[in-house]
């Protein structure tokens, strides 16, 4: 699909894939896109008009109306928006509406960069099956719940940790079992289990898996 060097980072909810993707992007000087934000913004657009995230027409309208300037809005990180994001993400027409934007980002990375990093659920399986490097990030659910609970606290969103655990378990189950673009490790993705790794150790492990592949892809690239 592309001559740009794509690093695809997929994984379970709150596995740390977003943080890793950002650090990999910084390391290689590539732009980064959090594809989950597109689904969360779609969900927010639906919830703001008091629509039903499971209704395809409303959800597609939401996907077409997303405002990327709001990707940093803490509102999209709430568990309510996360659940609604998983609902809209199961609708094939929503995924189709968001596909071109994601592929375009990878084909023509902003700033004319040599490559791009994208994190989500289906980057290595559907959005860019020929990515130069693919990671699948996971961790034990209780650890992921604790990290997300801390993150939410930092955003001023106080939650019961057991409720956070229930929410990410339910969302993973929905994401894994949906018929369209389910959450699944690509056959050629390297598994990174961050259960016992802090962020620096996880980044070192991610880099060790990804760097040789990126270097190989850079060398193999047609010159011009
Ligand atoms: O940050 P967290 O891992 O909790 O979730 P996220 O990456 O922001 O994604 C929110 C929801 O969007 C997920 O539960 C998926 O249902 C959906 N999503 C997806 O279907 N495909 C993607 N490439 C990214 C997210």
PDB file of N, CA, C and O in Angstrom, residues 146-161 164:
ATOM      1  N   UNK A 146      -5.637  -0.453  36.819  1.00  0.00           N
ATOM      2  CA  UNK A 146      -4.982   0.447  37.759  1.00  0.00           C
ATOM      3  C   UNK A 146      -4.360   1.630  37.021  1.00  0.00           C
ATOM      4  O   UNK A 146      -4.503   2.789  37.423  1.00  0.00           O
ATOM      5  N   UNK A 147      -3.694   1.353  35.896  1.00  0.00           N
ATOM      6  CA  UNK A 147      -3.066   2.447  35.122  1.00  0.00           C
ATOM      7  C   UNK A 147      -4.120   3.419  34.598  1.00  0.00           C
ATOM      8  O   UNK A 147      -3.941   4.633  34.639  1.00  0.00           O
ATOM      9  N   UNK A 148      -5.243   2.868  34.094  1.00  0.00           N
ATOM     10  CA  UNK A 148      -6.290   3.755  33.563  1.00  0.00           C
ATOM     11  C   UNK A 148      -6.914   4.587  34.676  1.00  0.00           C
ATOM     12  O   UNK A 148      -7.214   5.759  34.508  1.00  0.00           O
ATOM     13  N   UNK A 149      -7.079   3.956  35.858  1.00  0.00           N
ATOM     14  CA  UNK A 149      -7.639   4.652  37.022  1.00  0.00           C
ATOM     15  C   UNK A 149      -6.752   5.845  37.393  1.00  0.00           C
ATOM     16  O   UNK A 149      -7.241   6.950  37.628  1.00  0.00           O
ATOM     17  N   UNK A 150      -5.438   5.614  37.398  1.00  0.00           N
ATOM     18  CA  UNK A 150      -4.488   6.703  37.693  1.00  0.00           C
ATOM     19  C   UNK A 150      -4.582   7.802  36.636  1.00  0.00           C
ATOM     20  O   UNK A 150      -4.587   8.993  36.949  1.00  0.00           O
ATOM     21  N   UNK A 151      -4.669   7.378  35.362  1.00  0.00           N
ATOM     22  CA  UNK A 151      -4.739   8.341  34.260  1.00  0.00           C
ATOM     23  C   UNK A 151      -6.007   9.197  34.388  1.00  0.00           C
ATOM     24  O   UNK A 151      -5.976  10.424  34.222  1.00  0.00           O
ATOM     25  N   UNK A 152      -7.127   8.529  34.702  1.00  0.00           N
ATOM     26  CA  UNK A 152      -8.394   9.259  34.845  1.00  0.00           C
ATOM     27  C   UNK A 152      -8.323  10.233  36.013  1.00  0.00           C
ATOM     28  O   UNK A 152      -8.787  11.371  35.929  1.00  0.00           O
ATOM     29  N   UNK A 153      -7.702   9.789  37.106  1.00  0.00           N
ATOM     30  CA  UNK A 153      -7.529  10.673  38.269  1.00  0.00           C
ATOM     31  C   UNK A 153      -6.766  11.928  37.877  1.00  0.00           C
ATOM     32  O   UNK A 153      -7.124  13.035  38.261  1.00  0.00           O
ATOM     33  N   UNK A 154      -5.714  11.715  37.086  1.00  0.00           N
ATOM     34  CA  UNK A 154      -4.893  12.833  36.607  1.00  0.00           C
ATOM     35  C   UNK A 154      -5.703  13.819  35.776  1.00  0.00           C
ATOM     36  O   UNK A 154      -5.373  14.997  35.695  1.00  0.00           O
ATOM     37  N   UNK A 155      -6.767  13.319  35.141  1.00  0.00           N
ATOM     38  CA  UNK A 155      -7.619  14.183  34.319  1.00  0.00           C
ATOM     39  C   UNK A 155      -8.778  14.757  35.139  1.00  0.00           C
ATOM     40  O   UNK A 155      -9.677  15.398  34.604  1.00  0.00           O
ATOM     41  N   UNK A 156      -8.760  14.462  36.443  1.00  0.00           N
ATOM     42  CA  UNK A 156      -9.826  14.964  37.317  1.00  0.00           C
ATOM     43  C   UNK A 156     -11.089  14.129  37.237  1.00  0.00           C
ATOM     44  O   UNK A 156     -12.159  14.558  37.669  1.00  0.00           O
ATOM     45  N   UNK A 157     -10.974  12.896  36.673  1.00  0.00           N
ATOM     46  CA  UNK A 157     -12.147  12.021  36.568  1.00  0.00           C
ATOM     47  C   UNK A 157     -12.007  10.908  37.606  1.00  0.00           C
ATOM     48  O   UNK A 157     -11.292   9.928  37.396  1.00  0.00           O
ATOM     49  N   UNK A 158     -12.648  11.091  38.768  1.00  0.00           N
ATOM     50  CA  UNK A 158     -12.510  10.119  39.847  1.00  0.00           C
ATOM     51  C   UNK A 158     -13.450   8.941  39.617  1.00  0.00           C
ATOM     52  O   UNK A 158     -14.627   9.124  39.327  1.00  0.00           O
ATOM     53  N   UNK A 159     -12.909   7.731  39.714  1.00  0.00           N
ATOM     54  CA  UNK A 159     -13.685   6.518  39.462  1.00  0.00           C
ATOM     55  C   UNK A 159     -13.320   5.454  40.474  1.00  0.00           C
ATOM     56  O   UNK A 159     -12.217   5.455  41.017  1.00  0.00           O
ATOM     57  N   UNK A 160     -14.230   4.506  40.646  1.00  0.00           N
ATOM     58  CA  UNK A 160     -13.957   3.335  41.448  1.00  0.00           C
ATOM     59  C   UNK A 160     -13.107   2.388  40.596  1.00  0.00           C
ATOM     60  O   UNK A 160     -13.454   2.133  39.444  1.00  0.00           O
ATOM     61  N   UNK A 161     -11.985   1.885  41.162  1.00  0.00           N
ATOM     62  CA  UNK A 161     -11.080   1.077  40.338  1.00  0.00           C
ATOM     63  C   UNK A 161     -11.753  -0.194  39.817  1.00  0.00           C
ATOM     64  O   UNK A 161     -11.492  -0.629  38.693  1.00  0.00           O
ATOM     65  N   UNK A 164     -13.630   0.597  36.740  1.00  0.00           N
ATOM     66  CA  UNK A 164     -12.739   0.773  35.585  1.00  0.00           C
ATOM     67  C   UNK A 164     -12.358  -0.598  35.026  1.00  0.00           C
ATOM     68  O   UNK A 164     -12.366  -0.817  33.811  1.00  0.00           O
TER      69      UNK A 164
END
